[in-house]
Amino acid sequence: MASHRKPRTSVLASPTGRRTAAGLTTAALASVTLLSQSAEAAPRAPKPTVEEVKQKVDDLYHQAEVATQKYNGAKERAEGQRHTVDSLLDASAKRAEKMNESRRLLGTFASAQYRTGGMNPTAQLMLAKDPQQYVDRNHLMERLTGRQKQAVTDYQEQQAAAAKQRAEATRSLERLQASQASLKKSKRSVQDKLAEARQLLSRLTAQEKARLAELERQKAAAAKRRAAEEARKQQERERQRQQDGGGSTGGSTGGSTGGSTGGSTGDSTSSKGEKALAFARAQIGKPYVWGATGPTSYDCSGLTQAAWKAAGVDLPRTTWDQVKVGQRVATKDLQPGDLVFFYDDISHVGMYLGDGKMVHAPKPGASVREESIYYMPIYGSVRPG
């Protein structure tokens, strides 16, 4: 049986259809060609030079060190707040026990009154959650014995103190949460900076890595030469001072006056500095780890804090706080054990060794080592103790 359905005409069967398809194909090819040309024409960013990579990595390490100090400060605050909260909670528990004792005593009085004459207004006062509402009524106060009055007073004092401690604990918990949030943020910032630095270094070829190592050696050598030159100048100034009679003058003034007063203090500080330095040198070779305070790894301020602690001096955790401790010292007057701080933001610290050198925990991927203090821009120096 024949079908009555009208046969469909192919698009390409008619001349018009063929022209339309051809036009669409041409347009598509033109678009692809233009996109290809645009892609080829788009300027590609030139590959950074080894020197540029080094500068970028150094900047990232510096930023990571700043973030590390923020992390150290936030961690120190969080630990302090946690200790405060624990103390307040312990005190609050003890206060609650005292309040319960006062409440039990009030209950004893109320029970005695109930046995002798029913639940009179005095008993209601004793068992009330807010006795102050009753105490304010003078005619009831007159009916209380001296011992009962004292019991009410004690209970009210304990209740008020407990409420105050609960409020303090709440505020301390809020501060703790803020410190923990800051701690988390600083930690993430450090990790991000270090990850970016590692990514940059991973893209270098073996030849470029060798060039980068050579640039580091050149920088270290230049800093070492400057340290040697400054040490030579210092020795020359000392010889000149002795030739000019500065030794006898300093001996008479510093020996008679300072010898009895500042001499012992100076000797004590010098001895502590030597002890701190001995500890720091014993850590040479241990890895730098941000946020670490020993004993197997250190960051820069963690090393100086641990070293001076070994000498009997407690230093704060961060470079920003350590720079405020002790006596400020000019670079030319540095002694072994003094702390030398670097960069305008005071984000790095090392311990002076002598002859223009220091012991420090430098950066990620490096270990505690001796190095010239001129390897980085000096901010200033202090002498703890």
mmCIF file of C-alpha atoms in Angstrom:
data_model
loop_
_atom_site.group_PDB
_atom_site.id
_atom_site.type_symbol
_atom_site.label_atom_id
_atom_site.label_comp_id
_atom_site.label_asym_id
_atom_site.label_seq_id
_atom_site.Cartn_x
_atom_site.Cartn_y
_atom_site.Cartn_z
ATOM 1 C CA MET A 1 0.000 0.000 0.000
ATOM 2 C CA ALA A 2 1.505 3.296 -1.028
ATOM 3 C CA SER A 3 2.435 5.811 1.634
ATOM 4 C CA HIS A 4 0.683 9.180 1.589
ATOM 5 C CA ARG A 5 3.587 10.818 3.566
ATOM 6 C CA LYS A 6 5.290 13.590 1.579
ATOM 7 C CA PRO A 7 8.950 12.776 0.909
ATOM 8 C CA ARG A 8 11.450 15.053 2.751
ATOM 9 C CA THR A 9 13.791 17.074 0.661
ATOM 10 C CA SER A 10 17.470 16.932 1.658
ATOM 11 C CA VAL A 11 18.994 20.249 2.553
ATOM 12 C CA LEU A 12 21.922 19.578 0.286
ATOM 13 C CA ALA A 13 19.657 18.397 -2.499
ATOM 14 C CA SER A 14 18.598 21.861 -3.505
ATOM 15 C CA PRO A 15 20.926 24.574 -4.839
ATOM 16 C CA THR A 16 19.858 26.916 -2.049
ATOM 17 C CA GLY A 17 20.703 24.339 0.615
ATOM 18 C CA ARG A 18 24.081 23.688 -0.923
ATOM 19 C CA ARG A 19 24.874 27.392 -0.943
ATOM 20 C CA THR A 20 23.799 27.728 2.730
ATOM 21 C CA ALA A 21 25.916 24.773 3.854
ATOM 22 C CA ALA A 22 28.885 26.051 1.915
ATOM 23 C CA GLY A 23 28.490 29.444 3.564
ATOM 24 C CA LEU A 24 28.366 27.926 7.035
ATOM 25 C CA THR A 25 31.433 25.824 6.356
ATOM 26 C CA THR A 26 33.353 28.829 5.061
ATOM 27 C CA ALA A 27 32.376 30.873 8.129
ATOM 28 C CA ALA A 28 33.444 28.101 10.487
ATOM 29 C CA LEU A 29 36.791 27.733 8.746
ATOM 30 C CA ALA A 30 37.284 31.486 8.859
ATOM 31 C CA SER A 31 36.555 31.513 12.606
ATOM 32 C CA VAL A 32 39.029 28.724 13.244
ATOM 33 C CA THR A 33 41.641 30.516 11.166
ATOM 34 C CA LEU A 34 41.102 33.787 13.038
ATOM 35 C CA LEU A 35 41.290 32.048 16.410
ATOM 36 C CA SER A 36 44.470 30.297 15.359
ATOM 37 C CA GLN A 37 45.992 33.565 14.153
ATOM 38 C CA SER A 38 44.921 35.333 17.354
ATOM 39 C CA ALA A 39 46.495 32.605 19.464
ATOM 40 C CA GLU A 40 49.698 32.859 17.473
ATOM 41 C CA ALA A 41 49.628 36.637 17.571
ATOM 42 C CA ALA A 42 49.061 36.810 21.382
ATOM 43 C CA PRO A 43 52.431 37.700 22.962
ATOM 44 C CA ARG A 44 53.795 35.051 25.277
ATOM 45 C CA ALA A 45 55.340 36.181 28.532
ATOM 46 C CA PRO A 46 59.089 35.730 28.284
ATOM 47 C CA LYS A 47 60.609 33.126 30.566
ATOM 48 C CA PRO A 48 62.097 34.854 33.617
ATOM 49 C CA THR A 49 65.860 34.887 33.932
ATOM 50 C CA VAL A 50 67.607 33.042 36.747
ATOM 51 C CA GLU A 51 68.315 36.387 38.380
ATOM 52 C CA GLU A 52 64.624 37.282 38.273
ATOM 53 C CA VAL A 53 63.666 33.898 39.702
ATOM 54 C CA LYS A 54 66.207 34.351 42.504
ATOM 55 C CA GLN A 55 64.810 37.783 43.337
ATOM 56 C CA LYS A 56 61.262 36.452 43.328
ATOM 57 C CA VAL A 57 62.152 33.460 45.506
ATOM 58 C CA ASP A 58 64.080 35.670 47.942
ATOM 59 C CA ASP A 59 61.060 37.965 48.182
ATOM 60 C CA LEU A 60 58.765 35.002 48.822
ATOM 61 C CA TYR A 61 61.076 33.663 51.540
ATOM 62 C CA HIS A 62 61.136 37.100 53.115
ATOM 63 C CA GLN A 63 57.345 37.332 53.010
ATOM 64 C CA ALA A 64 57.128 33.832 54.470
ATOM 65 C CA GLU A 65 59.421 34.873 57.314
ATOM 66 C CA VAL A 66 57.207 37.863 58.088
ATOM 67 C CA ALA A 67 54.207 35.542 58.100
ATOM 68 C CA THR A 68 56.159 33.126 60.329
ATOM 69 C CA GLN A 69 56.695 35.859 62.909
ATOM 70 C CA LYS A 70 52.965 36.618 62.793
ATOM 71 C CA TYR A 71 52.313 32.911 63.264
ATOM 72 C CA ASN A 72 54.722 32.767 66.220
ATOM 73 C CA GLY A 73 53.063 35.766 67.846
ATOM 74 C CA ALA A 74 49.568 34.371 67.302
ATOM 75 C CA LYS A 75 50.643 31.009 68.713
ATOM 76 C CA GLU A 76 52.144 32.655 71.780
ATOM 77 C CA ARG A 77 48.960 34.666 72.343
ATOM 78 C CA ALA A 78 46.782 31.599 71.854
ATOM 79 C CA GLU A 79 48.800 29.619 74.377
ATOM 80 C CA GLY A 80 48.573 32.487 76.860
ATOM 81 C CA GLN A 81 44.832 32.802 76.350
ATOM 82 C CA ARG A 82 44.367 29.041 76.696
ATOM 83 C CA HIS A 83 46.210 29.147 80.019
ATOM 84 C CA THR A 84 44.045 32.064 81.148
ATOM 85 C CA VAL A 85 40.848 30.274 80.164
ATOM 86 C CA ASP A 86 41.920 27.095 81.968
ATOM 87 C CA SER A 87 42.727 29.093 85.103
ATOM 88 C CA LEU A 88 39.391 30.905 84.982
ATOM 89 C CA LEU A 89 37.492 27.662 84.506
ATOM 90 C CA ASP A 90 39.291 26.105 87.461
ATOM 91 C CA ALA A 91 38.582 29.164 89.606
ATOM 92 C CA SER A 92 34.959 29.174 88.469
ATOM 93 C CA ALA A 93 34.564 25.524 89.492
ATOM 94 C CA LYS A 94 36.005 26.248 92.926
ATOM 95 C CA ARG A 95 33.768 29.287 93.245
ATOM 96 C CA ALA A 96 30.727 27.202 92.345
ATOM 97 C CA GLU A 97 31.624 24.720 95.068
ATOM 98 C CA LYS A 98 31.860 27.528 97.635
ATOM 99 C CA MET A 99 28.511 28.863 96.459
ATOM 100 C CA ASN A 100 26.996 25.412 96.874
ATOM 101 C CA GLU A 101 28.380 25.223 100.398
ATOM 102 C CA SER A 102 26.745 28.557 101.216
ATOM 103 C CA ARG A 103 23.513 27.367 99.653
ATOM 104 C CA ARG A 104 23.611 24.136 101.711
ATOM 105 C CA LEU A 105 24.046 26.180 104.871
ATOM 106 C CA LEU A 106 21.074 28.319 103.949
ATOM 107 C CA GLY A 107 19.095 25.148 103.356
ATOM 108 C CA THR A 108 20.015 23.939 106.840
ATOM 109 C CA PHE A 109 18.627 27.127 108.374
ATOM 110 C CA ALA A 110 15.472 26.858 106.294
ATOM 111 C CA SER A 111 14.928 23.253 107.311
ATOM 112 C CA ALA A 112 15.311 24.120 110.983
ATOM 113 C CA GLN A 113 12.787 26.902 110.688
ATOM 114 C CA TYR A 114 10.377 24.614 108.857
ATOM 115 C CA ARG A 115 10.576 22.051 111.617
ATOM 116 C CA THR A 116 9.903 24.668 114.268
ATOM 117 C CA GLY A 117 7.103 26.557 112.633
ATOM 118 C CA GLY A 118 6.509 26.004 108.982
ATOM 119 C CA MET A 119 7.766 27.837 105.930
ATOM 120 C CA ASN A 120 7.850 31.374 107.198
ATOM 121 C CA PRO A 121 9.210 34.367 105.208
ATOM 122 C CA THR A 122 12.693 33.761 106.579
ATOM 123 C CA ALA A 123 12.761 30.248 105.124
ATOM 124 C CA GLN A 124 11.494 31.580 101.794
ATOM 125 C CA LEU A 125 14.357 34.047 101.843
ATOM 126 C CA MET A 126 16.908 31.317 102.478
ATOM 127 C CA LEU A 127 15.703 29.145 99.590
ATOM 128 C CA ALA A 128 15.113 31.954 97.126
ATOM 129 C CA LYS A 129 17.233 32.023 93.938
ATOM 130 C CA ASP A 130 17.694 35.771 94.373
ATOM 131 C CA PRO A 131 17.885 36.452 98.146
ATOM 132 C CA GLN A 132 18.665 40.129 97.482
ATOM 133 C CA GLN A 133 14.999 40.794 96.737
ATOM 134 C CA TYR A 134 14.165 39.703 100.274
ATOM 135 C CA VAL A 135 17.238 41.161 101.926
ATOM 136 C CA ASP A 136 16.197 44.580 100.731
ATOM 137 C CA ARG A 137 13.175 44.306 102.978
ATOM 138 C CA ASN A 138 14.391 45.671 106.286
ATOM 139 C CA HIS A 139 11.711 44.012 108.397
ATOM 140 C CA LEU A 140 12.940 40.564 107.300
ATOM 141 C CA MET A 141 16.565 41.424 107.998
ATOM 142 C CA GLU A 142 15.593 42.301 111.529
ATOM 143 C CA ARG A 143 14.238 38.773 112.031
ATOM 144 C CA LEU A 144 17.444 37.064 110.979
ATOM 145 C CA THR A 145 20.056 36.005 113.476
ATOM 146 C CA GLY A 146 23.616 37.162 113.075
ATOM 147 C CA ARG A 147 24.735 33.770 111.748
ATOM 148 C CA GLN A 148 21.923 33.667 109.244
ATOM 149 C CA LYS A 149 22.751 37.165 108.037
ATOM 150 C CA GLN A 150 26.368 36.134 107.486
ATOM 151 C CA ALA A 151 25.277 33.060 105.559
ATOM 152 C CA VAL A 152 23.127 35.178 103.252
ATOM 153 C CA THR A 153 25.971 37.661 102.772
ATOM 154 C CA ASP A 154 28.425 34.877 101.943
ATOM 155 C CA TYR A 155 26.047 33.351 99.443
ATOM 156 C CA GLN A 156 25.482 36.682 97.726
ATOM 157 C CA GLU A 157 29.215 37.351 97.501
ATOM 158 C CA GLN A 158 29.891 33.909 96.084
ATOM 159 C CA GLN A 159 27.076 34.328 93.571
ATOM 160 C CA ALA A 160 28.365 37.713 92.393
ATOM 161 C CA ALA A 161 31.951 36.450 92.152
ATOM 162 C CA ALA A 162 30.830 33.397 90.161
ATOM 163 C CA ALA A 163 28.942 35.600 87.699
ATOM 164 C CA LYS A 164 32.003 37.831 87.282
ATOM 165 C CA GLN A 165 34.292 34.860 86.638
ATOM 166 C CA ARG A 166 31.876 33.418 84.098
ATOM 167 C CA ALA A 167 31.921 36.737 82.229
ATOM 168 C CA GLU A 168 35.732 36.844 82.321
ATOM 169 C CA ALA A 169 35.913 33.260 81.053
ATOM 170 C CA THR A 170 33.561 34.136 78.186
ATOM 171 C CA ARG A 171 35.702 37.125 77.157
ATOM 172 C CA SER A 172 38.877 35.048 77.377
ATOM 173 C CA LEU A 173 37.330 32.355 75.211
ATOM 174 C CA GLU A 174 36.469 34.968 72.591
ATOM 175 C CA ARG A 175 40.058 36.252 72.629
ATOM 176 C CA LEU A 176 41.322 32.693 72.352
ATOM 177 C CA GLN A 177 39.134 32.073 69.310
ATOM 178 C CA ALA A 178 40.426 35.294 67.714
ATOM 179 C CA SER A 179 44.035 34.224 68.354
ATOM 180 C CA GLN A 180 43.359 30.803 66.884
ATOM 181 C CA ALA A 181 41.831 32.380 63.767
ATOM 182 C CA SER A 182 44.898 34.611 63.384
ATOM 183 C CA LEU A 183 47.122 31.579 63.898
ATOM 184 C CA LYS A 184 45.348 29.678 61.145
ATOM 185 C CA LYS A 185 45.548 32.627 58.751
ATOM 186 C CA SER A 186 49.279 33.150 59.343
ATOM 187 C CA LYS A 187 49.964 29.443 58.903
ATOM 188 C CA ARG A 188 48.127 29.408 55.572
ATOM 189 C CA SER A 189 50.055 32.497 54.438
ATOM 190 C CA VAL A 190 53.403 30.864 55.222
ATOM 191 C CA GLN A 191 52.437 27.678 53.406
ATOM 192 C CA ASP A 192 51.233 29.599 50.342
ATOM 193 C CA LYS A 193 54.453 31.632 50.055
ATOM 194 C CA LEU A 194 56.672 28.583 50.430
ATOM 195 C CA ALA A 195 54.603 26.597 47.927
ATOM 196 C CA GLU A 196 54.943 29.381 45.366
ATOM 197 C CA ALA A 197 58.703 29.522 45.915
ATOM 198 C CA ARG A 198 59.010 25.742 45.489
ATOM 199 C CA GLN A 199 56.988 25.918 42.281
ATOM 200 C CA LEU A 200 59.279 28.571 40.824
ATOM 201 C CA LEU A 201 62.387 26.575 41.696
ATOM 202 C CA SER A 202 60.929 23.350 40.282
ATOM 203 C CA ARG A 203 60.629 24.938 36.826
ATOM 204 C CA LEU A 204 64.373 25.602 36.564
ATOM 205 C CA THR A 205 66.556 23.386 34.428
ATOM 206 C CA ALA A 206 69.668 21.755 35.872
ATOM 207 C CA GLN A 207 71.767 24.455 34.233
ATOM 208 C CA GLU A 208 69.609 27.216 35.671
ATOM 209 C CA LYS A 209 69.778 25.662 39.135
ATOM 210 C CA ALA A 210 73.558 25.604 38.880
ATOM 211 C CA ARG A 211 73.499 29.287 37.904
ATOM 212 C CA LEU A 212 71.238 30.049 40.869
ATOM 213 C CA ALA A 213 73.645 28.269 43.239
ATOM 214 C CA GLU A 214 76.507 30.283 41.775
ATOM 215 C CA LEU A 215 74.630 33.546 42.420
ATOM 216 C CA GLU A 216 74.119 32.466 46.048
ATOM 217 C CA ARG A 217 77.834 31.719 46.389
ATOM 218 C CA GLN A 218 78.739 35.092 44.949
ATOM 219 C CA LYS A 219 76.416 36.870 47.362
ATOM 220 C CA ALA A 220 77.793 34.933 50.336
ATOM 221 C CA ALA A 221 81.381 35.605 49.238
ATOM 222 C CA ALA A 222 80.728 39.344 48.925
ATOM 223 C CA ALA A 223 79.178 39.422 52.404
ATOM 224 C CA LYS A 224 82.127 37.456 53.789
ATOM 225 C CA ARG A 225 84.621 39.901 52.276
ATOM 226 C CA ARG A 226 82.778 42.817 53.826
ATOM 227 C CA ALA A 227 82.725 41.093 57.206
ATOM 228 C CA ALA A 228 86.487 40.544 56.998
ATOM 229 C CA GLU A 229 87.036 44.174 56.026
ATOM 230 C CA GLU A 230 84.883 45.465 58.897
ATOM 231 C CA ALA A 231 86.714 43.168 61.311
ATOM 232 C CA ARG A 232 90.039 44.533 60.088
ATOM 233 C CA LYS A 233 88.827 48.103 60.594
ATOM 234 C CA GLN A 234 87.620 47.232 64.082
ATOM 235 C CA GLN A 235 91.006 45.790 65.008
ATOM 236 C CA GLU A 236 92.710 48.868 63.601
ATOM 237 C CA ARG A 237 90.475 51.154 65.696
ATOM 238 C CA GLU A 238 91.275 49.103 68.796
ATOM 239 C CA ARG A 239 95.032 49.322 68.181
ATOM 240 C CA GLN A 240 94.740 53.061 67.594
ATOM 241 C CA ARG A 241 92.781 53.494 70.820
ATOM 242 C CA GLN A 242 95.447 51.663 72.786
ATOM 243 C CA GLN A 243 98.227 53.701 71.189
ATOM 244 C CA ASP A 244 96.386 56.900 72.066
ATOM 245 C CA GLY A 245 96.217 55.874 75.706
ATOM 246 C CA GLY A 246 92.587 54.845 75.571
ATOM 247 C CA GLY A 247 93.451 51.595 77.277
ATOM 248 C CA SER A 248 94.805 53.258 80.436
ATOM 249 C CA THR A 249 92.017 55.834 80.470
ATOM 250 C CA GLY A 250 89.370 53.195 79.985
ATOM 251 C CA GLY A 251 91.132 51.075 82.597
ATOM 252 C CA SER A 252 91.103 53.809 85.252
ATOM 253 C CA THR A 253 87.547 54.908 84.623
ATOM 254 C CA GLY A 254 86.070 51.584 83.689
ATOM 255 C CA GLY A 255 88.258 49.784 86.192
ATOM 256 C CA SER A 256 87.656 51.895 89.273
ATOM 257 C CA THR A 257 84.189 53.200 88.570
ATOM 258 C CA GLY A 258 82.791 50.601 86.199
ATOM 259 C CA GLY A 259 84.841 47.840 87.778
ATOM 260 C CA SER A 260 82.938 48.003 91.036
ATOM 261 C CA THR A 261 79.514 48.802 89.589
ATOM 262 C CA GLY A 262 79.149 48.028 85.890
ATOM 263 C CA GLY A 263 82.101 45.635 85.739
ATOM 264 C CA SER A 264 80.354 42.737 87.401
ATOM 265 C CA THR A 265 77.210 43.400 85.390
ATOM 266 C CA GLY A 266 79.216 43.544 82.169
ATOM 267 C CA ASP A 267 81.089 40.347 83.007
ATOM 268 C CA SER A 268 77.809 38.621 83.812
ATOM 269 C CA THR A 269 76.244 39.714 80.520
ATOM 270 C CA SER A 270 79.354 38.669 78.607
ATOM 271 C CA SER A 271 79.338 35.271 80.286
ATOM 272 C CA LYS A 272 75.668 34.755 79.452
ATOM 273 C CA GLY A 273 76.311 35.825 75.882
ATOM 274 C CA GLU A 274 79.069 33.235 75.564
ATOM 275 C CA LYS A 275 76.766 30.536 76.949
ATOM 276 C CA ALA A 276 74.004 31.519 74.534
ATOM 277 C CA LEU A 277 76.444 31.513 71.635
ATOM 278 C CA ALA A 278 77.819 28.105 72.601
ATOM 279 C CA PHE A 279 74.289 26.705 72.531
ATOM 280 C CA ALA A 280 73.576 28.293 69.133
ATOM 281 C CA ARG A 281 76.778 26.907 67.626
ATOM 282 C CA ALA A 282 75.893 23.455 68.907
ATOM 283 C CA GLN A 283 72.742 23.604 66.730
ATOM 284 C CA ILE A 284 74.681 24.160 63.493
ATOM 285 C CA GLY A 285 73.496 21.718 60.849
ATOM 286 C CA LYS A 286 69.951 21.374 62.194
ATOM 287 C CA PRO A 287 67.270 22.301 59.643
ATOM 288 C CA TYR A 288 65.317 25.519 59.468
ATOM 289 C CA VAL A 289 61.609 24.830 59.988
ATOM 290 C CA TRP A 290 59.197 27.730 60.269
ATOM 291 C CA GLY A 291 57.542 27.962 63.678
ATOM 292 C CA ALA A 292 60.064 25.548 65.263
ATOM 293 C CA THR A 293 61.755 26.170 68.621
ATOM 294 C CA GLY A 294 63.916 23.046 68.881
ATOM 295 C CA PRO A 295 65.393 20.783 69.800
ATOM 296 C CA THR A 296 65.661 19.168 66.346
ATOM 297 C CA SER A 297 64.852 22.217 64.188
ATOM 298 C CA TYR A 298 64.465 25.975 64.510
ATOM 299 C CA ASP A 299 63.301 29.138 62.841
ATOM 300 C CA CYS A 300 65.391 32.276 63.333
ATOM 301 C CA SER A 301 63.762 33.649 66.505
ATOM 302 C CA GLY A 302 63.194 30.144 67.854
ATOM 303 C CA LEU A 303 66.973 29.590 67.779
ATOM 304 C CA THR A 304 67.841 32.847 69.545
ATOM 305 C CA GLN A 305 65.119 32.284 72.139
ATOM 306 C CA ALA A 306 66.363 28.758 72.902
ATOM 307 C CA ALA A 307 70.013 29.881 72.992
ATOM 308 C CA TRP A 308 69.441 32.669 75.505
ATOM 309 C CA LYS A 309 67.155 30.430 77.559
ATOM 310 C CA ALA A 310 70.114 28.055 77.902
ATOM 311 C CA ALA A 311 72.007 31.038 79.357
ATOM 312 C CA GLY A 312 69.231 31.716 81.862
ATOM 313 C CA VAL A 313 67.531 34.584 80.030
ATOM 314 C CA ASP A 314 63.927 34.354 78.818
ATOM 315 C CA LEU A 315 63.311 36.091 75.496
ATOM 316 C CA PRO A 316 59.939 36.675 73.801
ATOM 317 C CA ARG A 317 59.031 34.491 70.851
ATOM 318 C CA THR A 318 59.054 36.922 67.917
ATOM 319 C CA THR A 319 61.753 39.111 66.397
ATOM 320 C CA TRP A 320 59.462 42.103 66.903
ATOM 321 C CA ASP A 321 59.467 41.533 70.659
ATOM 322 C CA GLN A 322 63.057 40.339 70.983
ATOM 323 C CA VAL A 323 64.358 43.596 69.507
ATOM 324 C CA LYS A 324 62.811 45.433 72.471
ATOM 325 C CA VAL A 325 64.718 43.414 75.070
ATOM 326 C CA GLY A 326 68.056 44.515 76.496
ATOM 327 C CA GLN A 327 70.443 47.270 75.483
ATOM 328 C CA ARG A 328 70.702 48.666 71.975
ATOM 329 C CA VAL A 329 74.170 48.192 70.476
ATOM 330 C CA ALA A 330 75.853 49.769 67.456
ATOM 331 C CA THR A 331 77.154 47.374 64.816
ATOM 332 C CA LYS A 332 80.750 48.405 65.507
ATOM 333 C CA ASP A 333 80.314 47.543 69.204
ATOM 334 C CA LEU A 334 78.861 44.063 68.771
ATOM 335 C CA GLN A 335 79.969 41.317 71.150
ATOM 336 C CA PRO A 336 79.495 37.533 70.949
ATOM 337 C CA GLY A 337 75.913 36.617 71.831
ATOM 338 C CA ASP A 338 74.371 39.938 70.779
ATOM 339 C CA LEU A 339 71.269 39.721 68.607
ATOM 340 C CA VAL A 340 71.425 41.247 65.124
ATOM 341 C CA PHE A 341 68.125 42.043 63.393
ATOM 342 C CA PHE A 342 67.571 42.424 59.665
ATOM 343 C CA TYR A 343 65.296 44.210 57.203
ATOM 344 C CA ASP A 344 63.162 47.260 57.903
ATOM 345 C CA ASP A 345 60.328 45.029 59.076
ATOM 346 C CA ILE A 346 62.627 43.254 61.599
ATOM 347 C CA SER A 347 61.641 39.849 60.247
ATOM 348 C CA HIS A 348 64.954 38.033 60.786
ATOM 349 C CA VAL A 349 67.462 37.680 63.612
ATOM 350 C CA GLY A 350 70.860 36.059 64.117
ATOM 351 C CA MET A 351 73.344 35.762 67.004
ATOM 352 C CA TYR A 352 76.643 37.589 66.673
ATOM 353 C CA LEU A 353 79.681 35.319 66.605
ATOM 354 C CA GLY A 354 82.513 37.795 66.098
ATOM 355 C CA ASP A 355 84.553 39.133 63.178
ATOM 356 C CA GLY A 356 81.410 40.231 61.352
ATOM 357 C CA LYS A 357 79.812 36.781 61.452
ATOM 358 C CA MET A 358 76.714 35.307 63.068
ATOM 359 C CA VAL A 359 74.973 32.006 63.740
ATOM 360 C CA HIS A 360 71.396 31.891 62.447
ATOM 361 C CA ALA A 361 68.615 29.728 61.057
ATOM 362 C CA PRO A 362 68.419 31.254 57.561
ATOM 363 C CA LYS A 363 65.441 30.039 55.527
ATOM 364 C CA PRO A 364 63.472 26.990 54.341
ATOM 365 C CA GLY A 365 65.682 24.385 52.732
ATOM 366 C CA ALA A 366 68.742 25.548 54.698
ATOM 367 C CA SER A 367 70.244 24.590 58.050
ATOM 368 C CA VAL A 368 71.545 26.548 61.022
ATOM 369 C CA ARG A 369 74.913 27.919 59.954
ATOM 370 C CA GLU A 370 77.523 30.624 60.333
ATOM 371 C CA GLU A 371 77.255 33.533 57.939
ATOM 372 C CA SER A 372 78.270 37.135 57.481
ATOM 373 C CA ILE A 373 75.977 39.656 59.145
ATOM 374 C CA TYR A 374 76.235 41.647 55.901
ATOM 375 C CA TYR A 375 74.392 38.970 53.934
ATOM 376 C CA MET A 376 71.160 40.899 54.643
ATOM 377 C CA PRO A 377 70.415 44.570 55.370
ATOM 378 C CA ILE A 378 70.941 45.199 59.097
ATOM 379 C CA TYR A 379 68.172 46.875 61.072
ATOM 380 C CA GLY A 380 69.886 47.069 64.461
ATOM 381 C CA SER A 381 71.241 45.042 67.366
ATOM 382 C CA VAL A 382 70.527 44.443 71.062
ATOM 383 C CA ARG A 383 72.386 42.850 73.976
ATOM 384 C CA PRO A 384 70.042 40.781 76.194
ATOM 385 C CA GLY A 385 70.898 39.751 79.729
#
